[in-house]
Short mmCIF file of C-alpha atoms and ligand atoms in Angstrom, two decimals:
data_model
loop_
_atom_site.label_atom_id
_atom_site.label_comp_id
_atom_site.label_asym_id
_atom_site.label_seq_id
_atom_site.Cartn_x
_atom_site.Cartn_y
_atom_site.Cartn_z
CA MET H 256 10.07 -20.58 -8.52
CA LYS H 257 6.63 -22.15 -8.49
CA LYS H 258 4.92 -22.38 -11.88
CA ASP H 259 1.88 -20.44 -10.66
CA PHE H 260 3.93 -17.67 -9.04
CA LEU H 261 2.02 -14.40 -9.46
CA TRP H 262 4.34 -12.01 -11.30
CA GLY H 263 2.80 -8.67 -12.04
CA GLY H 264 2.28 -5.15 -10.85
CA ALA H 265 0.10 -2.94 -8.72
CA LEU H 266 -1.51 0.47 -9.06
CA SER H 267 -3.62 2.69 -6.88
CA ASN H 268 -6.46 3.82 -9.11
CA VAL H 269 -7.10 7.00 -7.17
CA GLN H 270 -3.56 8.10 -8.06
CA ALA H 271 -3.95 7.23 -11.75
CA GLU H 272 -7.53 7.57 -12.90
CA GLY H 273 -8.42 11.22 -13.08
CA GLY H 274 -12.01 11.08 -14.39
CA TYR H 275 -12.58 13.53 -11.58
CA LEU H 276 -16.32 13.66 -11.01
CA GLU H 277 -17.23 11.53 -13.98
CA ASP H 278 -20.01 8.94 -13.89
CA GLY H 279 -21.13 9.90 -10.42
CA LYS H 280 -17.78 9.75 -8.61
CA GLY H 281 -17.60 11.81 -5.42
CA LEU H 282 -14.64 13.69 -4.00
CA ASN H 283 -12.29 11.70 -1.81
CA VAL H 284 -9.53 12.35 0.69
CA TYR H 285 -6.80 12.14 -1.96
CA ASP H 286 -8.57 14.70 -4.16
CA ASN H 287 -8.69 16.96 -1.15
CA LEU H 288 -5.19 16.37 0.21
CA THR H 289 -2.93 19.37 0.69
CA VAL H 290 0.55 17.99 0.55
CA THR H 291 3.76 19.24 2.03
CA PRO H 292 6.93 18.80 -0.01
CA GLU H 293 9.37 16.13 1.02
CA LYS H 294 12.66 17.41 2.41
CA GLY H 295 14.92 18.97 -0.22
CA ILE H 296 12.40 18.44 -3.00
CA GLU H 297 11.06 21.29 -5.11
CA PRO H 298 7.24 20.93 -4.95
CA GLN H 299 5.54 20.12 -8.26
CA PHE H 300 2.11 18.96 -7.21
CA CYS H 301 -0.60 18.08 -9.72
CA LYS H 302 -4.36 18.21 -9.54
CA THR H 303 -6.15 14.90 -9.44
CA ASN H 304 -8.68 15.75 -12.15
CA ILE H 305 -6.69 14.08 -14.94
CA ALA H 306 -3.78 12.33 -13.17
CA VAL H 307 -2.61 9.97 -15.96
CA ASP H 308 -6.15 9.61 -17.30
CA HIS H 309 -6.24 5.92 -16.55
CA TYR H 310 -10.02 6.27 -16.39
CA HIS H 311 -10.05 6.62 -20.16
CA HIS H 312 -6.91 4.60 -20.95
CA TRP H 313 -7.38 1.59 -18.66
CA GLN H 314 -7.89 -0.87 -21.47
CA GLU H 315 -4.79 0.24 -23.31
CA ASP H 316 -2.87 0.15 -20.00
CA ILE H 317 -4.00 -3.40 -19.23
CA ASP H 318 -3.07 -4.41 -22.78
CA LEU H 319 0.45 -3.21 -22.05
CA MET H 320 0.50 -5.20 -18.80
CA ALA H 321 -0.61 -8.27 -20.74
CA GLU H 322 2.18 -7.61 -23.22
CA MET H 323 4.65 -7.69 -20.32
CA GLY H 324 3.18 -11.08 -19.46
CA PHE H 325 1.52 -10.11 -16.17
CA LYS H 326 -0.01 -13.03 -14.30
CA ALA H 327 -1.60 -10.73 -11.72
CA TYR H 328 -2.62 -7.11 -11.49
CA ARG H 329 -3.47 -5.44 -8.22
CA PHE H 330 -5.64 -2.35 -8.41
CA SER H 331 -7.89 -0.50 -6.03
CA ILE H 332 -11.57 0.18 -6.37
CA VAL H 333 -12.02 3.86 -5.64
CA TRP H 334 -14.47 4.02 -2.77
CA SER H 335 -15.88 7.42 -3.76
CA ARG H 336 -16.74 6.02 -7.21
CA ILE H 337 -18.88 3.31 -5.62
CA ASN H 338 -20.23 5.47 -2.80
CA PRO H 339 -19.78 9.13 -3.75
CA LEU H 340 -20.70 10.32 -0.26
CA GLY H 341 -20.05 7.14 1.62
CA ASP H 342 -23.15 7.07 3.80
CA GLU H 343 -25.77 6.45 1.08
CA GLU H 344 -27.36 3.03 0.97
CA GLU H 345 -27.32 2.36 -2.75
CA PRO H 346 -24.04 2.07 -4.61
CA ASN H 347 -23.33 3.97 -7.79
CA GLU H 348 -24.08 1.49 -10.57
CA LYS H 349 -21.74 3.19 -13.03
CA GLY H 350 -18.87 2.82 -10.58
CA LEU H 351 -19.50 -0.88 -10.03
CA ALA H 352 -19.89 -1.49 -13.76
CA PHE H 353 -16.62 0.29 -14.46
CA TYR H 354 -14.59 -1.97 -12.18
CA GLU H 355 -16.43 -5.08 -13.25
CA ARG H 356 -15.40 -4.32 -16.83
CA MET H 357 -11.83 -3.94 -15.60
CA VAL H 358 -11.96 -7.31 -13.83
CA ASP H 359 -13.52 -9.02 -16.85
CA TYR H 360 -10.89 -7.52 -19.10
CA CYS H 361 -8.06 -8.75 -16.86
CA LEU H 362 -9.56 -12.24 -16.84
CA SER H 363 -9.87 -12.21 -20.61
CA LYS H 364 -6.12 -11.54 -20.73
CA ASN H 365 -5.39 -14.32 -18.20
CA ILE H 366 -4.43 -11.76 -15.59
CA GLU H 367 -5.53 -12.54 -12.04
CA PRO H 368 -7.13 -9.41 -10.56
CA VAL H 369 -6.03 -8.61 -7.00
CA VAL H 370 -8.46 -6.08 -5.60
CA SER H 371 -7.71 -3.54 -2.87
CA LEU H 372 -10.84 -2.32 -1.13
CA VAL H 373 -9.57 1.01 0.14
CA HIS H 374 -6.50 2.88 -0.97
CA PHE H 375 -6.40 6.61 -0.07
CA ASP H 376 -9.90 7.01 -1.53
CA MET H 377 -12.36 7.42 1.32
CA PRO H 378 -15.27 9.69 0.29
CA LEU H 379 -14.42 13.17 1.54
CA HIS H 380 -17.87 13.48 3.12
CA LEU H 381 -16.97 10.69 5.56
CA MET H 382 -13.98 12.66 6.75
CA GLU H 383 -15.80 16.00 6.94
CA GLU H 384 -18.97 14.69 8.59
CA TYR H 385 -17.77 11.77 10.69
CA ASN H 386 -13.98 12.14 11.06
CA GLY H 387 -13.30 8.94 9.15
CA PHE H 388 -12.39 5.72 10.88
CA LEU H 389 -12.17 7.36 14.26
CA ASN H 390 -15.96 7.14 14.13
CA LYS H 391 -17.33 3.62 14.29
CA LYS H 392 -20.22 4.47 11.97
CA VAL H 393 -17.65 4.73 9.21
CA ILE H 394 -16.67 1.12 9.81
CA GLU H 395 -20.22 0.16 8.88
CA PHE H 396 -20.14 2.34 5.74
CA TYR H 397 -16.89 0.69 4.76
CA VAL H 398 -18.29 -2.79 5.28
CA SER H 399 -21.29 -1.92 3.17
CA HIS H 400 -18.90 -0.67 0.43
CA VAL H 401 -17.03 -3.98 0.66
CA ARG H 402 -20.28 -5.94 0.39
CA HIS H 403 -21.34 -4.01 -2.72
CA ILE H 404 -18.08 -4.89 -4.39
CA VAL H 405 -17.87 -8.53 -3.40
CA ASN H 406 -21.50 -9.19 -4.27
CA ARG H 407 -20.77 -7.81 -7.71
CA LEU H 408 -17.42 -9.50 -8.30
CA LYS H 409 -18.12 -12.80 -6.59
CA GLY H 410 -16.60 -15.72 -8.47
CA LYS H 411 -14.49 -13.42 -10.62
CA VAL H 412 -12.02 -12.00 -8.11
CA LYS H 413 -10.00 -14.50 -6.13
CA TYR H 414 -7.66 -12.21 -4.20
CA TYR H 415 -8.79 -9.33 -2.03
CA ILE H 416 -6.76 -6.94 0.12
CA THR H 417 -8.96 -5.41 2.78
CA TYR H 418 -7.08 -2.17 3.36
CA ASN H 419 -4.00 -0.61 1.81
CA GLU H 420 -1.24 -0.09 4.39
CA ILE H 421 -3.58 -0.28 7.34
CA ASN H 422 -0.72 0.31 9.79
CA LEU H 423 -0.04 3.75 8.31
CA GLY H 424 -3.50 5.02 9.24
CA VAL H 425 -2.12 6.22 12.57
CA PHE H 426 0.88 7.95 10.98
CA MET H 427 -0.89 9.55 8.00
CA PRO H 428 -4.44 9.70 9.38
CA GLU H 429 -6.01 12.02 6.78
CA LEU H 430 -4.91 10.20 3.68
CA VAL H 431 -5.06 6.65 4.96
CA ALA H 432 -7.99 6.77 7.40
CA GLY H 433 -9.81 10.07 6.75
CA VAL H 434 -9.08 11.26 10.28
CA ARG H 435 -8.05 14.60 11.77
CA LEU H 436 -6.75 14.76 15.32
CA PRO H 437 -9.64 16.08 17.49
CA GLU H 438 -8.77 19.02 19.73
CA ASN H 439 -9.39 17.13 22.95
CA MET H 440 -7.37 14.06 22.01
CA SER H 441 -3.69 13.25 22.40
CA GLN H 442 -1.67 11.69 19.57
CA GLU H 443 -1.28 8.53 21.65
CA GLN H 444 -5.01 8.26 22.31
CA LEU H 445 -5.62 8.61 18.60
CA PHE H 446 -2.96 5.99 17.93
CA ALA H 447 -4.69 3.51 20.23
CA GLN H 448 -8.33 4.04 19.24
CA LEU H 449 -7.64 4.33 15.52
CA THR H 450 -5.51 1.19 15.52
CA ILE H 451 -8.41 -0.70 17.07
CA ASN H 452 -11.06 0.81 14.80
CA LEU H 453 -9.06 -0.01 11.69
CA GLN H 454 -8.64 -3.56 12.86
CA ILE H 455 -12.36 -3.87 13.47
CA ALA H 456 -12.94 -2.59 9.94
CA HIS H 457 -10.46 -5.09 8.55
CA ALA H 458 -12.00 -7.95 10.53
CA LYS H 459 -15.54 -7.10 9.46
CA ALA H 460 -14.39 -6.90 5.85
CA VAL H 461 -12.78 -10.35 6.09
CA LEU H 462 -15.97 -11.79 7.56
CA ALA H 463 -18.15 -10.11 4.94
CA ILE H 464 -16.01 -11.29 2.04
CA LYS H 465 -15.84 -14.86 3.29
CA ASN H 466 -19.56 -14.84 3.91
CA ILE H 467 -20.38 -13.71 0.38
CA ASP H 468 -17.67 -15.62 -1.45
CA PRO H 469 -16.12 -18.41 0.63
CA GLU H 470 -13.75 -19.23 -2.24
CA ALA H 471 -12.11 -15.78 -2.16
CA LYS H 472 -8.67 -15.43 -0.64
CA VAL H 473 -8.36 -12.50 1.73
CA GLY H 474 -5.21 -10.78 2.88
CA GLY H 475 -4.39 -8.05 5.35
CA MET H 476 -1.78 -5.55 4.23
CA ILE H 477 0.77 -3.24 5.82
CA GLY H 478 3.22 -0.66 4.51
CA HIS H 479 6.41 -2.24 5.72
CA THR H 480 9.61 -0.53 6.75
CA PRO H 481 11.95 -2.62 8.90
CA PHE H 482 13.72 -0.49 11.50
CA TYR H 483 17.33 -1.35 12.26
CA ALA H 484 19.12 -0.12 15.36
CA ALA H 485 21.46 2.69 14.38
CA THR H 486 24.23 1.20 16.54
CA CYS H 487 24.68 -1.86 18.74
CA LYS H 488 24.15 0.34 21.80
CA PRO H 489 21.51 -1.56 23.82
CA GLU H 490 19.26 1.53 24.07
CA ASP H 491 19.22 1.76 20.28
CA VAL H 492 18.32 -1.91 19.99
CA LEU H 493 15.43 -1.34 22.40
CA ALA H 494 14.36 1.65 20.32
CA SER H 495 14.28 -0.41 17.13
CA GLN H 496 12.40 -3.21 18.87
CA PHE H 497 9.74 -0.76 20.01
CA GLN H 498 9.54 0.89 16.59
CA ASN H 499 9.15 -2.45 14.80
CA GLN H 500 6.42 -3.52 17.20
CA MET H 501 4.38 -0.37 16.86
CA HIS H 502 5.00 0.26 13.18
CA ASN H 503 5.08 -3.18 11.62
CA TYR H 504 3.98 -5.98 13.89
CA LEU H 505 1.04 -4.40 15.67
CA ALA H 506 -1.40 -4.57 12.75
CA LEU H 507 -0.22 -8.00 11.64
CA ASP H 508 -0.20 -9.42 15.17
CA ILE H 509 -3.84 -8.43 15.60
CA MET H 510 -4.84 -9.74 12.17
CA CYS H 511 -3.02 -13.04 12.56
CA PHE H 512 -3.35 -13.79 16.28
CA GLY H 513 -6.82 -12.33 16.72
CA ARG H 514 -6.20 -10.24 19.82
CA LEU H 515 -4.43 -7.09 20.95
CA PRO H 516 -0.80 -7.93 21.74
CA HIS H 517 0.49 -7.42 25.26
CA TYR H 518 2.93 -4.63 24.27
CA PHE H 519 0.03 -2.60 22.87
CA LEU H 520 -2.13 -3.19 25.96
CA GLN H 521 0.83 -2.11 28.03
CA PHE H 522 1.36 0.99 25.87
CA MET H 523 -2.22 2.01 26.69
CA LYS H 524 -1.99 1.08 30.36
CA ASN H 525 1.21 3.10 30.85
CA ARG H 526 -0.53 6.17 29.47
CA ASN H 527 -3.94 5.66 31.10
CA ILE H 528 -5.56 5.39 27.70
CA ASN H 529 -9.08 3.99 27.62
CA VAL H 530 -10.53 2.78 24.37
CA GLU H 531 -13.94 1.77 23.10
CA TYR H 532 -13.68 -1.87 22.25
CA SER H 533 -16.66 -4.14 22.80
CA GLU H 534 -16.83 -7.90 23.35
CA SER H 535 -18.47 -8.48 19.98
CA GLU H 536 -15.73 -6.46 18.26
CA LYS H 537 -13.14 -8.62 19.99
CA GLU H 538 -14.98 -11.66 18.71
CA ASN H 539 -14.98 -10.31 15.15
CA ILE H 540 -11.26 -9.77 15.32
CA TYR H 541 -10.66 -13.24 16.60
CA ASN H 542 -12.95 -14.89 14.04
CA ALA H 543 -11.43 -12.96 11.16
CA SER H 544 -7.93 -13.99 12.21
CA ARG H 545 -8.93 -17.65 11.72
CA LEU H 546 -9.95 -16.90 8.13
CA LEU H 547 -7.04 -14.76 6.96
CA ASP H 548 -5.40 -16.42 3.96
CA TYR H 549 -2.23 -14.44 3.47
CA ILE H 550 -0.20 -11.43 4.51
CA ALA H 551 0.43 -8.72 1.95
CA PHE H 552 2.91 -5.92 2.31
CA SER H 553 4.58 -3.11 0.44
CA TYR H 554 8.32 -2.72 0.68
CA TYR H 555 10.39 0.16 -0.59
CA GLN H 556 13.09 0.79 1.95
CA SER H 557 14.42 0.15 5.43
CA ALA H 558 15.10 2.77 8.09
CA ILE H 559 17.27 3.15 11.15
CA THR H 560 16.35 4.34 14.57
CA SER H 561 18.04 5.17 17.84
CA SER H 562 17.18 6.18 21.36
CA PHE H 563 16.94 9.81 22.51
CA ASN H 564 19.84 10.44 24.91
CA ASP H 565 18.20 13.44 26.52
CA ILE H 566 14.88 11.78 27.44
CA GLN H 567 14.81 9.84 30.71
CA ASP H 568 11.10 9.08 31.09
CA ILE H 569 10.32 5.79 29.30
CA ASN H 570 6.88 6.81 28.04
CA LYS H 571 8.29 10.02 26.63
CA GLN H 572 11.20 8.11 25.12
CA GLU H 573 8.76 5.74 23.40
CA ASP H 574 6.51 8.55 22.18
CA ALA H 575 9.51 10.34 20.71
CA ILE H 576 10.60 7.14 18.93
CA LEU H 577 7.09 6.49 17.64
CA TYR H 578 6.85 9.86 15.90
CA ASP H 579 10.55 10.18 15.13
CA LYS H 580 11.24 12.56 12.25
CA ARG H 581 15.04 12.69 12.53
CA GLY H 582 15.40 10.69 9.31
CA TYR H 583 18.76 9.11 10.10
CA LYS H 584 20.56 7.66 7.12
CA ASN H 585 21.98 4.19 6.92
CA PRO H 586 25.56 4.57 5.60
CA TYR H 587 25.33 1.14 3.96
CA CYS H 588 22.30 1.96 1.83
CA PRO H 589 22.22 4.38 -1.11
CA ALA H 590 19.09 6.49 -1.49
CA ASN H 591 17.00 7.76 -4.37
CA GLU H 592 16.43 11.46 -4.93
CA TRP H 593 13.65 11.49 -2.34
CA GLY H 594 15.94 10.00 0.29
CA TRP H 595 14.29 6.56 0.20
CA GLN H 596 17.05 4.16 1.13
CA ILE H 597 17.58 1.20 -1.13
CA ASP H 598 18.03 -2.03 0.77
CA ALA H 599 17.26 -5.22 -1.15
CA ASN H 600 18.44 -7.48 1.66
CA GLY H 601 15.89 -5.77 3.87
CA LEU H 602 13.27 -7.50 1.73
CA ARG H 603 14.78 -10.92 2.38
CA TYR H 604 15.10 -10.06 6.06
CA SER H 605 11.42 -9.06 6.17
CA LEU H 606 10.23 -12.20 4.40
CA ILE H 607 12.12 -14.41 6.84
CA ASP H 608 10.97 -12.34 9.78
CA PHE H 609 7.26 -12.38 8.86
CA TYR H 610 7.22 -16.04 7.94
CA SER H 611 8.84 -17.09 11.20
CA ARG H 612 6.39 -14.98 13.16
CA TYR H 613 3.14 -15.73 11.34
CA HIS H 614 3.64 -18.92 9.28
CA LYS H 615 1.34 -17.60 6.59
CA PRO H 616 1.91 -17.22 2.84
CA LEU H 617 3.34 -13.81 2.01
CA PHE H 618 2.45 -11.61 -0.93
CA ILE H 619 4.74 -8.74 -1.99
CA VAL H 620 2.15 -6.36 -3.38
CA GLU H 621 4.29 -3.25 -3.88
CA ASN H 622 7.99 -2.81 -4.51
CA GLY H 623 9.62 -0.24 -6.73
CA ILE H 624 11.57 2.97 -7.07
CA GLY H 625 10.52 6.53 -7.87
CA ILE H 626 12.79 8.28 -10.36
CA ASP H 627 12.61 11.68 -12.04
CA GLU H 628 12.75 10.69 -15.72
CA LYS H 629 12.68 12.38 -19.09
CA LEU H 630 11.42 11.05 -22.37
CA ILE H 631 14.15 11.51 -24.98
CA ASN H 632 13.27 10.69 -28.59
CA GLY H 633 10.46 8.45 -27.39
CA LYS H 634 12.76 6.43 -25.09
CA VAL H 635 13.42 6.15 -21.37
CA TYR H 636 16.58 4.32 -20.39
CA ASP H 637 15.73 3.49 -16.78
CA ASP H 638 18.67 1.27 -15.87
CA GLU H 639 18.48 2.53 -12.29
CA ARG H 640 15.03 0.92 -12.01
CA ILE H 641 16.25 -2.32 -13.58
CA ILE H 642 19.10 -2.48 -11.06
CA TYR H 643 16.68 -1.85 -8.19
CA TYR H 644 14.41 -4.67 -9.35
CA GLN H 645 17.28 -7.05 -10.09
CA LYS H 646 18.48 -6.69 -6.51
CA HIS H 647 15.05 -7.00 -4.90
CA ILE H 648 13.95 -9.95 -7.00
CA THR H 649 17.25 -11.67 -6.25
CA ALA H 650 16.70 -11.10 -2.53
CA MET H 651 13.17 -12.48 -2.81
CA LYS H 652 14.42 -15.54 -4.69
CA GLU H 653 16.99 -16.17 -1.97
CA ALA H 654 14.22 -16.01 0.61
CA ILE H 655 12.14 -18.49 -1.38
CA GLU H 656 14.83 -20.86 -2.54
CA HIS H 657 17.36 -20.69 0.27
CA ASP H 658 15.23 -19.78 3.29
CA GLY H 659 12.13 -21.74 2.27
CA ILE H 660 9.67 -18.87 2.55
CA ASP H 661 6.23 -19.28 0.99
CA VAL H 662 5.70 -16.30 -1.31
CA ILE H 663 2.55 -16.12 -3.46
CA GLY H 664 3.69 -13.44 -5.84
CA TYR H 665 5.61 -10.30 -6.60
CA LEU H 666 3.79 -7.17 -7.75
CA ALA H 667 5.98 -4.34 -8.93
CA TRP H 668 5.04 -0.78 -8.17
CA SER H 669 4.10 0.04 -10.78
CA PRO H 670 3.16 -0.93 -14.32
CA ILE H 671 2.65 2.69 -15.27
CA ASP H 672 3.51 6.22 -14.12
CA PHE H 673 0.92 7.88 -11.85
CA LEU H 674 0.78 10.64 -9.25
CA SER H 675 2.74 9.81 -6.12
CA SER H 676 1.06 9.87 -2.73
CA HIS H 677 2.34 13.48 -2.66
CA LYS H 678 0.54 14.15 -5.97
CA GLU H 679 3.77 14.37 -7.94
CA ILE H 680 4.16 13.15 -11.52
CA ARG H 681 7.91 13.80 -11.32
CA LYS H 682 8.36 10.79 -9.03
CA ARG H 683 7.80 8.14 -11.69
CA TYR H 684 7.48 4.46 -10.84
CA GLY H 685 6.22 2.87 -14.06
CA PHE H 686 7.53 0.42 -16.63
CA ILE H 687 5.40 2.59 -18.90
CA TYR H 688 6.03 6.30 -19.25
CA VAL H 689 3.06 8.65 -19.44
CA ASN H 690 3.77 11.73 -21.47
CA ARG H 691 2.80 14.61 -19.24
CA ASP H 692 4.59 16.78 -16.73
CA TYR H 693 3.27 18.68 -13.78
CA LYS H 694 2.33 21.79 -15.74
CA ASP H 695 1.54 20.44 -19.16
CA LEU H 696 -0.79 17.52 -19.83
CA LYS H 697 0.75 17.04 -23.30
CA ASP H 698 -0.77 14.06 -25.11
CA LEU H 699 -0.74 11.54 -22.21
CA LYS H 700 0.67 9.02 -24.66
CA ARG H 701 2.10 5.78 -23.24
CA TYR H 702 5.72 4.77 -23.98
CA ARG H 703 7.44 1.50 -23.05
CA LYS H 704 10.53 2.22 -20.94
CA LYS H 705 13.62 0.01 -21.14
CA SER H 706 12.49 -1.72 -17.91
CA PHE H 707 9.26 -2.76 -19.68
CA TYR H 708 11.18 -5.12 -21.94
CA TRP H 709 13.39 -6.25 -19.08
CA TYR H 710 10.44 -7.17 -16.83
CA GLN H 711 8.75 -8.94 -19.73
CA LYS H 712 11.83 -11.18 -19.97
CA VAL H 713 11.85 -11.75 -16.20
CA ILE H 714 8.25 -12.89 -16.21
CA HIS H 715 8.69 -14.97 -19.34
CA SER H 716 11.59 -16.85 -17.69
CA ASN H 717 9.68 -17.17 -14.38
CA GLY H 718 12.32 -15.08 -12.68
CA THR H 719 15.34 -17.02 -13.87
CA ASN H 720 16.66 -14.44 -16.33
CA LEU H 721 17.32 -11.14 -14.59
CA GLU H 722 20.10 -10.02 -16.92
CA ASN H 723 19.97 -6.52 -18.32
CA THR H 724 20.64 -7.22 -21.96
CA ILE H 725 18.05 -4.88 -23.45
CA ASP H 726 19.40 -2.19 -25.83
C1 BG6 M 168 2.76 3.19 -0.83
C2 BG6 M 168 1.37 3.47 -1.30
O1 BG6 M 168 2.87 3.69 0.46
O2 BG6 M 168 3.82 3.83 -1.45
C3 BG6 M 168 1.29 3.99 -2.71
O3 BG6 M 168 0.53 2.34 -1.16
C4 BG6 M 168 2.40 4.97 -2.99
O4 BG6 M 168 0.02 4.50 -2.95
C5 BG6 M 168 3.72 4.25 -2.79
O5 BG6 M 168 2.34 5.56 -4.26
C6 BG6 M 168 4.95 5.06 -3.08
O6 BG6 M 168 4.94 6.24 -2.30
P1 BG6 M 168 5.03 7.66 -2.97
O7 BG6 M 168 4.86 8.62 -1.87
O8 BG6 M 168 6.37 7.75 -3.61
O9 BG6 M 168 3.92 7.70 -3.97
#
């Protein structure tokens, strides 16, 4: 492993901060989200007003990350803290100052800040008034938000991520892109236009960042799930090819190659979909692709897919695959309580796949497992998490050392417990336990889990010692 390999962790501040309307923050799409329980899971949703109170504990939390030896810490800057409504011209000074303190503090601890510019935190007003990124005005508001941040943090932040899991905007439009399906629009039309709008936003952000701080390194990010064919039946292989294109490659192809790929153009042509996409927007996308420094992605699990036997029409077959909710299980992969299938080799497969396709440095900016845990006598023995990480880090090392893949760093999800994207505290991801449950806020005290000490050892040995020898 390279000496400067970025070991660390990542957190979405909107899921951790609380500090609800403090210091001028406005409501955002995550605050507003009404969630539906995942299959087979008893709902235990929390309000976002306190979350894990990272807003008041951030210093203590970063101290704990430093104690683990973090070289890098990825966090998001909550958009509605900087622009409470989103369409105002002036940023909220208290919001900017808050994150600048966080960056300065990381630097003082020799932790490289990796900043995400939007992560489920669009000001609610932009969704209610404009329908989020489906409206091109919102792209301009986003770019202005990006400019406020980069102007402030110029020279301090080296790594930026333009947009968390940009590819999921079309699958979870409210949370990821602040969009509701308009009455007169088909799902496929929304898929096409929103994909393009998000890419324009990404491209303009890249150009703005590079313009303000040419030294900054900018990455595009997707939420990655590789889709395997359920069987070797050729129709299933075609289904997985289509699913991988539309789910995983589409966003990265546009970001890296600077144009809409032929399979996407064909998808639109086959459905008579017209989109608004001007020549200057095309130019922005092309120019930004020349400046992209790395590809970032989250990885939790793989999935399997198959064709629909009863659908003959190819467009309908593809549409059914695109929005497939059958949730087939891979018999070779165990799953956590939420049905997320654990597949460490899928990480190696993805690293090889992306590197061969894009030839750009890769950055694993989220990887981890959600577990329902209890604090017993001040301890959490999370061996299941340690095993998950052992396997994934081993797979990553194989990709680096055996397959020759260029990986910048590995950021575990997450240093500390927080509310899941479904607003659940029960689905814990941290190396640090936060003492609260979904009904009772308790004392919000932080406890080091067993995995805390294990990860500390991993980082200290630069990934050579993965043994679980902690008592
Ligand atoms: C990623 C998101 O999709 O997955 C995170 O970037 C999220 O914000 C993580 O927390 C895990 O998903 P979940 O639903 O278990 O919180």
